[in-house]
mmCIF file of C-alpha atoms in Angstrom:
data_model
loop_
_atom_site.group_PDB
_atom_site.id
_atom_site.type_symbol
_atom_site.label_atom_id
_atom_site.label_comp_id
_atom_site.label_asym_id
_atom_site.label_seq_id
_atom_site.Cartn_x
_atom_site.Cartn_y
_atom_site.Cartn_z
ATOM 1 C CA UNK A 1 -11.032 21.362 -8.302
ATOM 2 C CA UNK A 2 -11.982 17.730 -6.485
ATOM 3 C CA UNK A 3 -10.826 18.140 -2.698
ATOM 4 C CA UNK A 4 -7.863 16.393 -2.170
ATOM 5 C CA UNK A 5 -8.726 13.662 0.117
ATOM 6 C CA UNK A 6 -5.727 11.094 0.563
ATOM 7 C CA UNK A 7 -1.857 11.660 0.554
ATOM 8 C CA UNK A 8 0.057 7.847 -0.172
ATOM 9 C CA UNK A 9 3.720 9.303 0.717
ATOM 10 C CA UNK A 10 6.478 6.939 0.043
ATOM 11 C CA UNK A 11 8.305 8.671 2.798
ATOM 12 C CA UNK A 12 11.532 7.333 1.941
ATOM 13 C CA UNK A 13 13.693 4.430 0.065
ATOM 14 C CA UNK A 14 16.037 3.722 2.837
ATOM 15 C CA UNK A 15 15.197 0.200 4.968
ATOM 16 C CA UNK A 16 17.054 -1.836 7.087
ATOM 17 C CA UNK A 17 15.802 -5.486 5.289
ATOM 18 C CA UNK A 18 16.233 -6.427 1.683
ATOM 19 C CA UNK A 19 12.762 -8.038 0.806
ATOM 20 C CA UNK A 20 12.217 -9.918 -2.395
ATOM 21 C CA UNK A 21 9.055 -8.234 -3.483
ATOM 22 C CA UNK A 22 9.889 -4.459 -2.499
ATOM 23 C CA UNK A 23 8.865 -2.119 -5.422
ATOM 24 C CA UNK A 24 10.126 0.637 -3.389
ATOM 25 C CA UNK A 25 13.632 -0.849 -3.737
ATOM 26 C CA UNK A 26 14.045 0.920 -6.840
ATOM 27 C CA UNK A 27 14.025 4.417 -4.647
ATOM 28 C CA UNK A 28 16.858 2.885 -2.828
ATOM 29 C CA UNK A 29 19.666 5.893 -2.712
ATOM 30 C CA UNK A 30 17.211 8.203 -4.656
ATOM 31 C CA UNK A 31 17.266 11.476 -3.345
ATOM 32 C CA UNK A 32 14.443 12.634 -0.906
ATOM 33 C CA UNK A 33 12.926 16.103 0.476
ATOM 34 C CA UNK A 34 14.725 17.617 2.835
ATOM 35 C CA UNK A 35 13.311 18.136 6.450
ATOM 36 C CA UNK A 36 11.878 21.470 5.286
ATOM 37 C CA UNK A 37 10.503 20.761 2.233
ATOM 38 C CA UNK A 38 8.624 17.293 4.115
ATOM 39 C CA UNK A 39 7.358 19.813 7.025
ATOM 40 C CA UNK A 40 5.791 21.938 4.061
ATOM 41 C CA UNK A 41 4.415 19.342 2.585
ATOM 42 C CA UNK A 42 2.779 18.188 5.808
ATOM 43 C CA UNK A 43 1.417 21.920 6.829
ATOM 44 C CA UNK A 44 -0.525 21.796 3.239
ATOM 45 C CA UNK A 45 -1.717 19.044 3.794
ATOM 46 C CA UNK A 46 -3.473 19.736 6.612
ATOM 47 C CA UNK A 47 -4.742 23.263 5.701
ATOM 48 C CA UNK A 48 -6.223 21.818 2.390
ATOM 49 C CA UNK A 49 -8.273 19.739 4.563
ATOM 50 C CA UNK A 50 -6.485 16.008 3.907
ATOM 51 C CA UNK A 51 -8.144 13.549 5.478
ATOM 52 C CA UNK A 52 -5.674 10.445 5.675
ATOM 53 C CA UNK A 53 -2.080 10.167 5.025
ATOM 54 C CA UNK A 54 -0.177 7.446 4.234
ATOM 55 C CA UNK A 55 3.606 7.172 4.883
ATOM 56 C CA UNK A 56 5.519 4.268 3.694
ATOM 57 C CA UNK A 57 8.921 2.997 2.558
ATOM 58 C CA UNK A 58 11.722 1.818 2.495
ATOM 59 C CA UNK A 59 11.038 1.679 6.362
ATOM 60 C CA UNK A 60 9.703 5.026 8.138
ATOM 61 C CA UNK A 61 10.520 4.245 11.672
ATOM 62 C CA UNK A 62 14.501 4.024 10.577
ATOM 63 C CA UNK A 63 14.017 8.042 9.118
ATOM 64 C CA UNK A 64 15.069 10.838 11.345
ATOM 65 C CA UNK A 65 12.560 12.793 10.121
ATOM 66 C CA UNK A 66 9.314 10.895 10.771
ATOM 67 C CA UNK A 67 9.064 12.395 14.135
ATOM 68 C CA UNK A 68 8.423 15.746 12.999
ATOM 69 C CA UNK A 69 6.220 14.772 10.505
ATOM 70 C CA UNK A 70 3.785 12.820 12.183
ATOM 71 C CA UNK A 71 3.998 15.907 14.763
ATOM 72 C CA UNK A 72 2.958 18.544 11.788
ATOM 73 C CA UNK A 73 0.111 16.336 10.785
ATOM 74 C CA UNK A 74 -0.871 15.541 14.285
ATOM 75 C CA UNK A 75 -1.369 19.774 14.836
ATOM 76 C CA UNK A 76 -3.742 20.018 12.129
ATOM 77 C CA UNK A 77 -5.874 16.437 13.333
ATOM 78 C CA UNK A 78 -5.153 14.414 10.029
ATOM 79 C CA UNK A 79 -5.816 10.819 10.446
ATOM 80 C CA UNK A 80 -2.184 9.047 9.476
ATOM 81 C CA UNK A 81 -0.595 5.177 9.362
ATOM 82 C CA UNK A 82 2.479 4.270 9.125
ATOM 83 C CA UNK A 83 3.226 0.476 6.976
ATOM 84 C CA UNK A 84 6.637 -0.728 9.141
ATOM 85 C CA UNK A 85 8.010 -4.405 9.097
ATOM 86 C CA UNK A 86 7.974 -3.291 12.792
ATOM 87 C CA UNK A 87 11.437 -4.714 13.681
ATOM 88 C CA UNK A 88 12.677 -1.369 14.797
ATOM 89 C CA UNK A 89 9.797 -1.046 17.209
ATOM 90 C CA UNK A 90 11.040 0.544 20.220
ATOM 91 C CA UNK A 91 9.942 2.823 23.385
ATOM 92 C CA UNK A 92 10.980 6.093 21.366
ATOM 93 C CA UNK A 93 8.870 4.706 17.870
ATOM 94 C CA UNK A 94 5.769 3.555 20.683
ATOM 95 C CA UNK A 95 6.007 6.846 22.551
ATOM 96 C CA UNK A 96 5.808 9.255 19.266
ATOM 97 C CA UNK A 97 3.044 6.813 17.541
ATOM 98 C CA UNK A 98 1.014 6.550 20.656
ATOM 99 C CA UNK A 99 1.311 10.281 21.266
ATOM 100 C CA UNK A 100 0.331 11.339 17.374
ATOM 101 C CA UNK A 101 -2.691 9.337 17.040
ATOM 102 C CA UNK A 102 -0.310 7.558 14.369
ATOM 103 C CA UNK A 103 -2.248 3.920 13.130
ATOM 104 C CA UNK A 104 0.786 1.343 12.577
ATOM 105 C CA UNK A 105 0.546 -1.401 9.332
ATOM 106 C CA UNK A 106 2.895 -4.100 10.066
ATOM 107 C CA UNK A 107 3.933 -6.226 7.224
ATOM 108 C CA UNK A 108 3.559 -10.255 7.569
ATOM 109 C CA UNK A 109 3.643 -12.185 5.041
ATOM 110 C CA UNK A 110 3.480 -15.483 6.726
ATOM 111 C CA UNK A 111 4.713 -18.600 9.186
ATOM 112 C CA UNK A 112 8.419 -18.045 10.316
ATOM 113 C CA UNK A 113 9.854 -20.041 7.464
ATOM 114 C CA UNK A 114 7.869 -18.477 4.746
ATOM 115 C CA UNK A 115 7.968 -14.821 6.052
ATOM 116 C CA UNK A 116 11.897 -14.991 6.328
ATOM 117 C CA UNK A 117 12.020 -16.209 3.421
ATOM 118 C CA UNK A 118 10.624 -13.015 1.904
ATOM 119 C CA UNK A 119 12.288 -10.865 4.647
ATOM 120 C CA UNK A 120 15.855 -12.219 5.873
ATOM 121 C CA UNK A 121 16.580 -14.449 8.939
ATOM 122 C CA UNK A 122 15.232 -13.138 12.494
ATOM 123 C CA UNK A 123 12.890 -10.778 10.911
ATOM 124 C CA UNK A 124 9.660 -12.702 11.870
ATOM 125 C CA UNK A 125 10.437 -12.921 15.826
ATOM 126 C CA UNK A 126 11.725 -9.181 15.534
ATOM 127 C CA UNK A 127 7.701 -8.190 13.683
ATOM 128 C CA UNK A 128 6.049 -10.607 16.389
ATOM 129 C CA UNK A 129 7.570 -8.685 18.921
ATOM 130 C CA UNK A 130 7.486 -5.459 17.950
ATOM 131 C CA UNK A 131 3.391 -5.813 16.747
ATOM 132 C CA UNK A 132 2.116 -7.023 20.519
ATOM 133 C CA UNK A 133 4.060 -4.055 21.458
ATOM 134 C CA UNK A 134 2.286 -1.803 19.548
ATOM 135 C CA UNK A 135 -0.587 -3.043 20.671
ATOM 136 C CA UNK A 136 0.231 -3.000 23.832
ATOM 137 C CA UNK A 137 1.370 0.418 23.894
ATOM 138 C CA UNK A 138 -0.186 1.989 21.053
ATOM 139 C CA UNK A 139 -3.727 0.414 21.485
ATOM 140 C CA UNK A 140 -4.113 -0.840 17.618
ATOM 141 C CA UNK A 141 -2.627 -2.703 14.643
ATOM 142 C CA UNK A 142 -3.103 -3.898 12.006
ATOM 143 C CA UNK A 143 -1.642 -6.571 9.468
ATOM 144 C CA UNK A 144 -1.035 -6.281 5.837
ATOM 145 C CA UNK A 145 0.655 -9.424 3.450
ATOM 146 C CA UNK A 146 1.974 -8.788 0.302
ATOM 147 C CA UNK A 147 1.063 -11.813 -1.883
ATOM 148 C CA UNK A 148 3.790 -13.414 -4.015
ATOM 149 C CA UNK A 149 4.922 -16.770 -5.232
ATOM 150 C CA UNK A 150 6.652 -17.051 -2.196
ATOM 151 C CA UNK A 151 3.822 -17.609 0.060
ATOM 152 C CA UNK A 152 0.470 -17.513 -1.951
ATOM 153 C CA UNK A 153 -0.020 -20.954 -0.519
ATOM 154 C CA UNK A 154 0.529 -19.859 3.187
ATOM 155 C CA UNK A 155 -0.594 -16.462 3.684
ATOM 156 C CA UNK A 156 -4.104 -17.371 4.848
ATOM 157 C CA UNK A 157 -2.267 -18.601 7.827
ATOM 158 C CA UNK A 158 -1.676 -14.859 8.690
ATOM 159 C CA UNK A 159 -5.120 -14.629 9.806
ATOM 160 C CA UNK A 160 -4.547 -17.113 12.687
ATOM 161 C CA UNK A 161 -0.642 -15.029 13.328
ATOM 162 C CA UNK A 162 -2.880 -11.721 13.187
ATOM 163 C CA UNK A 163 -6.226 -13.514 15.657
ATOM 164 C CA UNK A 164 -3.887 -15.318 18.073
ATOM 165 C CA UNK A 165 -1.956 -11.414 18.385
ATOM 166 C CA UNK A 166 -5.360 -9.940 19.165
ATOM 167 C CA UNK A 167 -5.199 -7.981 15.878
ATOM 168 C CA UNK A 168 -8.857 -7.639 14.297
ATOM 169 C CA UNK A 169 -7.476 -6.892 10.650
ATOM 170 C CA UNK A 170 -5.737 -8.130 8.030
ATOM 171 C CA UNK A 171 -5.402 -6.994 4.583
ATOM 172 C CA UNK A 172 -3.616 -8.857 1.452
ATOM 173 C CA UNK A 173 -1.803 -6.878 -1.597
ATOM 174 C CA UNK A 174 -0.924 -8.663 -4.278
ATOM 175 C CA UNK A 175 2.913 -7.777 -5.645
ATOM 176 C CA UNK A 176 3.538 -6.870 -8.763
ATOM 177 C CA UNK A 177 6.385 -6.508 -11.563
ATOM 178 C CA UNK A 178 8.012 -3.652 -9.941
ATOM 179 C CA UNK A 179 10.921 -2.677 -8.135
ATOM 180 C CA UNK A 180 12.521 -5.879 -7.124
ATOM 181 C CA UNK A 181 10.224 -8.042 -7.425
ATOM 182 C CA UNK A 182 10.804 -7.531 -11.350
ATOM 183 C CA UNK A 183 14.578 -8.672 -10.733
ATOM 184 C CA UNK A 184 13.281 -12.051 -8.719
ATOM 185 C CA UNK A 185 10.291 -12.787 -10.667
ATOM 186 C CA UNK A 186 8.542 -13.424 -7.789
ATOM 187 C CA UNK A 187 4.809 -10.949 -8.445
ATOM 188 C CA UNK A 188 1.932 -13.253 -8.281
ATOM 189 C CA UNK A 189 -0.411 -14.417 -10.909
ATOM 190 C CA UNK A 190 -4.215 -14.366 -11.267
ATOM 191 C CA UNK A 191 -4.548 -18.445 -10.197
ATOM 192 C CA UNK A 192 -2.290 -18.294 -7.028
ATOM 193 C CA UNK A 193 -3.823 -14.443 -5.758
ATOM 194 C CA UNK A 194 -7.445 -16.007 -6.186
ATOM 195 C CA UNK A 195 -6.469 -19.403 -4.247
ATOM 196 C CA UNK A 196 -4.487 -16.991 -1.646
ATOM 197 C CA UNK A 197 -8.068 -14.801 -1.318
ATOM 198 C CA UNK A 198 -10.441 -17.571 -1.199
ATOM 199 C CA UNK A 199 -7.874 -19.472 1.737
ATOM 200 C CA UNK A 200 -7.415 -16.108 3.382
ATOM 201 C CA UNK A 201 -11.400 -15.081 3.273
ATOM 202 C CA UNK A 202 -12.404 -18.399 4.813
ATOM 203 C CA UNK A 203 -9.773 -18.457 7.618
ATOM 204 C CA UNK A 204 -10.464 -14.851 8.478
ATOM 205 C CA UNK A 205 -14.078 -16.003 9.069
ATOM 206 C CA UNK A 206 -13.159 -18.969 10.939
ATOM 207 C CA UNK A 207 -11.005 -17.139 12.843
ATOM 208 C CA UNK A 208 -13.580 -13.596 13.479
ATOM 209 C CA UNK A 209 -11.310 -11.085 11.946
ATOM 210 C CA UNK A 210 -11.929 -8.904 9.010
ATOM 211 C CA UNK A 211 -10.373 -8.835 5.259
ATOM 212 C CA UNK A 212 -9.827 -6.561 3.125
ATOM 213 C CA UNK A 213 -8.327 -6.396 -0.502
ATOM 214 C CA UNK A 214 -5.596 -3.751 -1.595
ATOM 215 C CA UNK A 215 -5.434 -2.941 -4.806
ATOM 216 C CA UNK A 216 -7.745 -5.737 -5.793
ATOM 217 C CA UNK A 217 -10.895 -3.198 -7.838
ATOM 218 C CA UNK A 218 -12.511 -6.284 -8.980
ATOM 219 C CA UNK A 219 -13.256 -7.787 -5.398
ATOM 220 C CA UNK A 220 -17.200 -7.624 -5.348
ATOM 221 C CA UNK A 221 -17.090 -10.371 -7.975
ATOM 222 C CA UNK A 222 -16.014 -13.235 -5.492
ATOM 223 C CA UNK A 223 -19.030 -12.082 -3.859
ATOM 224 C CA UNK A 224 -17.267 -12.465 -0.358
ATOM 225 C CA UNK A 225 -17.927 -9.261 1.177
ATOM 226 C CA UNK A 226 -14.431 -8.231 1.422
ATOM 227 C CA UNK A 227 -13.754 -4.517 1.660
ATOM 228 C CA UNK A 228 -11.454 -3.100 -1.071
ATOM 229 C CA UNK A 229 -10.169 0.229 -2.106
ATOM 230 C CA UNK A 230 -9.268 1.625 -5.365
ATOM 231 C CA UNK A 231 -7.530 4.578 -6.176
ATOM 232 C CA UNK A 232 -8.620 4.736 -10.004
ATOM 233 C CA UNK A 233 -11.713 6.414 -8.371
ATOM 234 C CA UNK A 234 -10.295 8.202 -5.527
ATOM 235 C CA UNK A 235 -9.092 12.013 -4.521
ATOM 236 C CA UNK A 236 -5.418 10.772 -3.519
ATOM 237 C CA UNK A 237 -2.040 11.544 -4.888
ATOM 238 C CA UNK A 238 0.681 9.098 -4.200
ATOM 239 C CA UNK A 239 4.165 10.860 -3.423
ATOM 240 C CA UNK A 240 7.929 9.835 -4.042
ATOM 241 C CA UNK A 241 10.418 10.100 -1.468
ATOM 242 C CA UNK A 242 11.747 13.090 -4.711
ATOM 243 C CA UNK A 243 8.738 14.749 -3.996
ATOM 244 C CA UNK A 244 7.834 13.750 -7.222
ATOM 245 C CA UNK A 245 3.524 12.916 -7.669
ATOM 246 C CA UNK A 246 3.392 9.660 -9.412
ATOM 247 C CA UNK A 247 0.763 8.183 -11.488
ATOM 248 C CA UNK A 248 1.111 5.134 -8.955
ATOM 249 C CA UNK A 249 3.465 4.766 -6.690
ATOM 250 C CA UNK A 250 4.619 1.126 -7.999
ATOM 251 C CA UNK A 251 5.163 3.193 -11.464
ATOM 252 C CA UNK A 252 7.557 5.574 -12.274
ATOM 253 C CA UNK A 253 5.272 8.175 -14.486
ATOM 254 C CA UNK A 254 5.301 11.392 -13.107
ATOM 255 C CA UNK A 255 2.008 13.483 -12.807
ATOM 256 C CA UNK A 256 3.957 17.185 -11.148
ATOM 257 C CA UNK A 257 6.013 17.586 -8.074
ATOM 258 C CA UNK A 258 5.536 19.281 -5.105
ATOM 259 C CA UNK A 259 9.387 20.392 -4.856
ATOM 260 C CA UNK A 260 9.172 23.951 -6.042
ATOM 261 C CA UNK A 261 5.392 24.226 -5.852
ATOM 262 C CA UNK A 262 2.732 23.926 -3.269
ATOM 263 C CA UNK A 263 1.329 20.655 -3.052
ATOM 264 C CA UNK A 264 -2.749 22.397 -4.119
ATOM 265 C CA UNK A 265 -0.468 23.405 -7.262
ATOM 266 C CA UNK A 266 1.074 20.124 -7.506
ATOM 267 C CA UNK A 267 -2.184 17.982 -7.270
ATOM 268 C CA UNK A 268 -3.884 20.370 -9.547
ATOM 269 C CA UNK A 269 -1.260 19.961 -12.227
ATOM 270 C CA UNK A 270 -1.884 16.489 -11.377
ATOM 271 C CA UNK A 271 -5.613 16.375 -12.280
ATOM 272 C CA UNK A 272 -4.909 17.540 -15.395
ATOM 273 C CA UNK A 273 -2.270 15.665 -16.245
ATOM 274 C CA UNK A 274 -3.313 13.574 -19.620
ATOM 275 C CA UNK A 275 -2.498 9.975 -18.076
ATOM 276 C CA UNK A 276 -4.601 10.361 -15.010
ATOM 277 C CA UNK A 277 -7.515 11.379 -17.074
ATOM 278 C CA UNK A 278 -6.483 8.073 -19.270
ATOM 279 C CA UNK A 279 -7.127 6.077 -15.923
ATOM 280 C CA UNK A 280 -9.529 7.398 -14.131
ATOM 281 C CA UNK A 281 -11.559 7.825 -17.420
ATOM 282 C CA UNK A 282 -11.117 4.967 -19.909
ATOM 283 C CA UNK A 283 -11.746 5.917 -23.949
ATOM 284 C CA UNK A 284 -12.598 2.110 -23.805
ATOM 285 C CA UNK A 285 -12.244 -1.438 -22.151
ATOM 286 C CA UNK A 286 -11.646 -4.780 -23.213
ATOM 287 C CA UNK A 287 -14.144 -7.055 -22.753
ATOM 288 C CA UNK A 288 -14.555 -8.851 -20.324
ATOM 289 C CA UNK A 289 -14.345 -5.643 -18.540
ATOM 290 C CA UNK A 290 -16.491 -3.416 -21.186
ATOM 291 C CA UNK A 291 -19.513 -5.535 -20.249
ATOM 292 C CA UNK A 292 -18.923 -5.935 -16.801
ATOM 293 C CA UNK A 293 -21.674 -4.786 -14.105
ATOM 294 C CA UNK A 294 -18.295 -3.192 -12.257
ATOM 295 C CA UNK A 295 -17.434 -1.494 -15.090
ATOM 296 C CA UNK A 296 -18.623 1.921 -13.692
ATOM 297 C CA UNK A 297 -16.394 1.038 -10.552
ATOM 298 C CA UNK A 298 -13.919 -1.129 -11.639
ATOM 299 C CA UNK A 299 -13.082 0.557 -14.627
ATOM 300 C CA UNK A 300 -10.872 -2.001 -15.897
ATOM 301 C CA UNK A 301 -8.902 -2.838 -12.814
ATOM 302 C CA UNK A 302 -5.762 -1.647 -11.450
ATOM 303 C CA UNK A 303 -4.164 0.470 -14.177
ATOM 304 C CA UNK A 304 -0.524 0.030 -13.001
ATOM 305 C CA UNK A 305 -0.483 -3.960 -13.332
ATOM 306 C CA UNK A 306 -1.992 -3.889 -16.666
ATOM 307 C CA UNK A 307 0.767 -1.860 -18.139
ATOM 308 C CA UNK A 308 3.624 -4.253 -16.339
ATOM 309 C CA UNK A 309 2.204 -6.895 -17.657
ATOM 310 C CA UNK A 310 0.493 -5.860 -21.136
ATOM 311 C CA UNK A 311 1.856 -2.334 -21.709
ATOM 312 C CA UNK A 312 -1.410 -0.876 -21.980
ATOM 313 C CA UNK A 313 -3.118 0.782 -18.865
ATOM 314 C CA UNK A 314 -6.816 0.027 -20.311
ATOM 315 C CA UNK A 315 -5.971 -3.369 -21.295
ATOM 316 C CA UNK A 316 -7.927 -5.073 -17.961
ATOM 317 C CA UNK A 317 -6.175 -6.539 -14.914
ATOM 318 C CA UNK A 318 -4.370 -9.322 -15.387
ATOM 319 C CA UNK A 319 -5.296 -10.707 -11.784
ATOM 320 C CA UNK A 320 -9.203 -10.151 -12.415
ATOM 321 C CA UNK A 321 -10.396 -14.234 -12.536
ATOM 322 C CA UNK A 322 -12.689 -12.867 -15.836
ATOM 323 C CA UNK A 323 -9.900 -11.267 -17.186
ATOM 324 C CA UNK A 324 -7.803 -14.378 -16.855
ATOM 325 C CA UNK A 325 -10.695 -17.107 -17.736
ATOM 326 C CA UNK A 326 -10.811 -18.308 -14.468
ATOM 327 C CA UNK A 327 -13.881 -19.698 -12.562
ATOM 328 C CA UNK A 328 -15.201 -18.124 -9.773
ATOM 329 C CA UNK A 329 -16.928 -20.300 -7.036
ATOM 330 C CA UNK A 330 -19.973 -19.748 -6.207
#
């Protein structure tokens, strides 16, 4: 069996904000694992040798149970992050991060006016605040922007939020049909997520911090340099706040569940579930993608947003500039 190499854990549904892109906001209420059943998970984890985890929301640092978690994975040395919209940073959340080796992801998605406009009034002083904090505290940060019509024509300006902080990374993910972002119509489309990567790419450089792309597979074609990771072609499982393995976490197939079963037996059932061997193993592609030099990589782009958009998981990312008949500069 492939070693297991990444957990993405969608820790848990419940958040103090309301944003207008969440596509966890559909796990709002859902019912989680309890305490035990997370501290299992965690011990797996780090006796089948995981190398990162992932925990996300909903918000994490509002959970009771994150402390114990991040302990577990701490006592087996498994590298972890934790994505916050950092406006419940406090001593307690710096003191338990700081002490775990715990690598905090704090969500900006802009200027004040456009990121409470995503996020709610106050939120942006409250994520200022709480990121020099953590690192001041915690000794690292980084920033990650979810792209949306709401701010695909500001959220280059990040970079100079995230440089003028002292933060050396930024990272953009593009939001898609899901969660509640489907009820506000408010994902992004392939012309204003190119524009919002081109802006962000050449401000980054101006400003000396690095890039990367989430969920953007077709990235090496802008030619850029950008970093980007893909998970059509990676050992990870991505985790519900049920417990429940998902094909994605932004869809709601599920691949096995590790309530009941150990998590090896969980991402094993996984593997050989028929709709991950669908994605990671396309029967075909649509051209532009079929004769694509990323083919091998790309493998049609991200799976997920091709079946929100076009019902069909092979059916090529809708945000890839070929894909869309877009020109690429340069």
């Amino acid at each position: 069996m492939t070693k297991l190499e990444c957990v993405i854990w969608l820790f848990t549904g419940a958040c103090n904000l309301s944003c207008e892109h969440c596509y966890a906001y559909r796990f709002r209420g859902a019912a989680e694992l309890s305490l035990r059943e997370k501290l299992r998970l965690a011990k797996e984890a780090g006796e089948l040798g995981v190398e990162y985890v992932n925990l996300s929301g909903g918000e994490p640092l509002a959970h009771p149970h994150l402390a114990p978690i991040l302990e577990a994975l701490h006592e087996y040395g498994v590298e972890k992050s934790v994505v916050t919209n950092a406006t419940l940073v406090n001593d307690r959340v710096l003191e338990l991060l700081s002490r775990t080796e715990t690598y905090p992801i704090v969500s900006l998605d802009g200027p004040r006016e456009v990121h409470e406009r995503v996020r709610g009034p106050g939120t942006y002083e409250a994520a200022i605040r709480g990121l020099k904090l953590l690192l001041e505290r915690v000794g690292a940060a980084s920033v990650v922007a979810a792209v949306s019509k709401l701010n695909h024509g500001r959220v280059h300006e990040v970079a100079d939020i995230a440089a003028d902080a002292g933060v050396d990374g930024v990272a953009l993910i593009p939001v898609m049909p899901a969660g509640r972002a489907r009820e506000t119509g408010v994902s992004v489309e392939a012309g204003e997520y190119l524009g919002a990567v081109l802006r962000a790419a050449e401000r980054a450089r101006e400003r000396g911090i690095r890039l990367s792309l989430w969920c953007t597979p077709w990235a090496p074609i802008l030619r850029l340099g950008l970093r980007s990771w893909f998970c059509r072609v990676a050992n990870v499982i991505d985790i519900a706040p049920s417990g429940d393995t998902l094909l994605c976490d932004v869809l709601d197939f599920t691949t096995s569940s590790v309530r009941g079963k150990s998590l090896s037996e969980a991402y094993r059932e996984a593997l050989n579930h028929p709709l991950i061997k669908l994605v990671a193993q396309p029967p075909r592609l649509p051209e532009p993608c079929a004769s694509c030099p990323l083919a091998g990589s790309c493998r049609g782009g991200c799976f997920a947003r091709a079946f929100l958009v076009k019902g069909d998981f092979n059916a090529g990312d809708p945000l890839c500039p070929k894909v869309a008949q877009l020109e690429v500069p340069g």
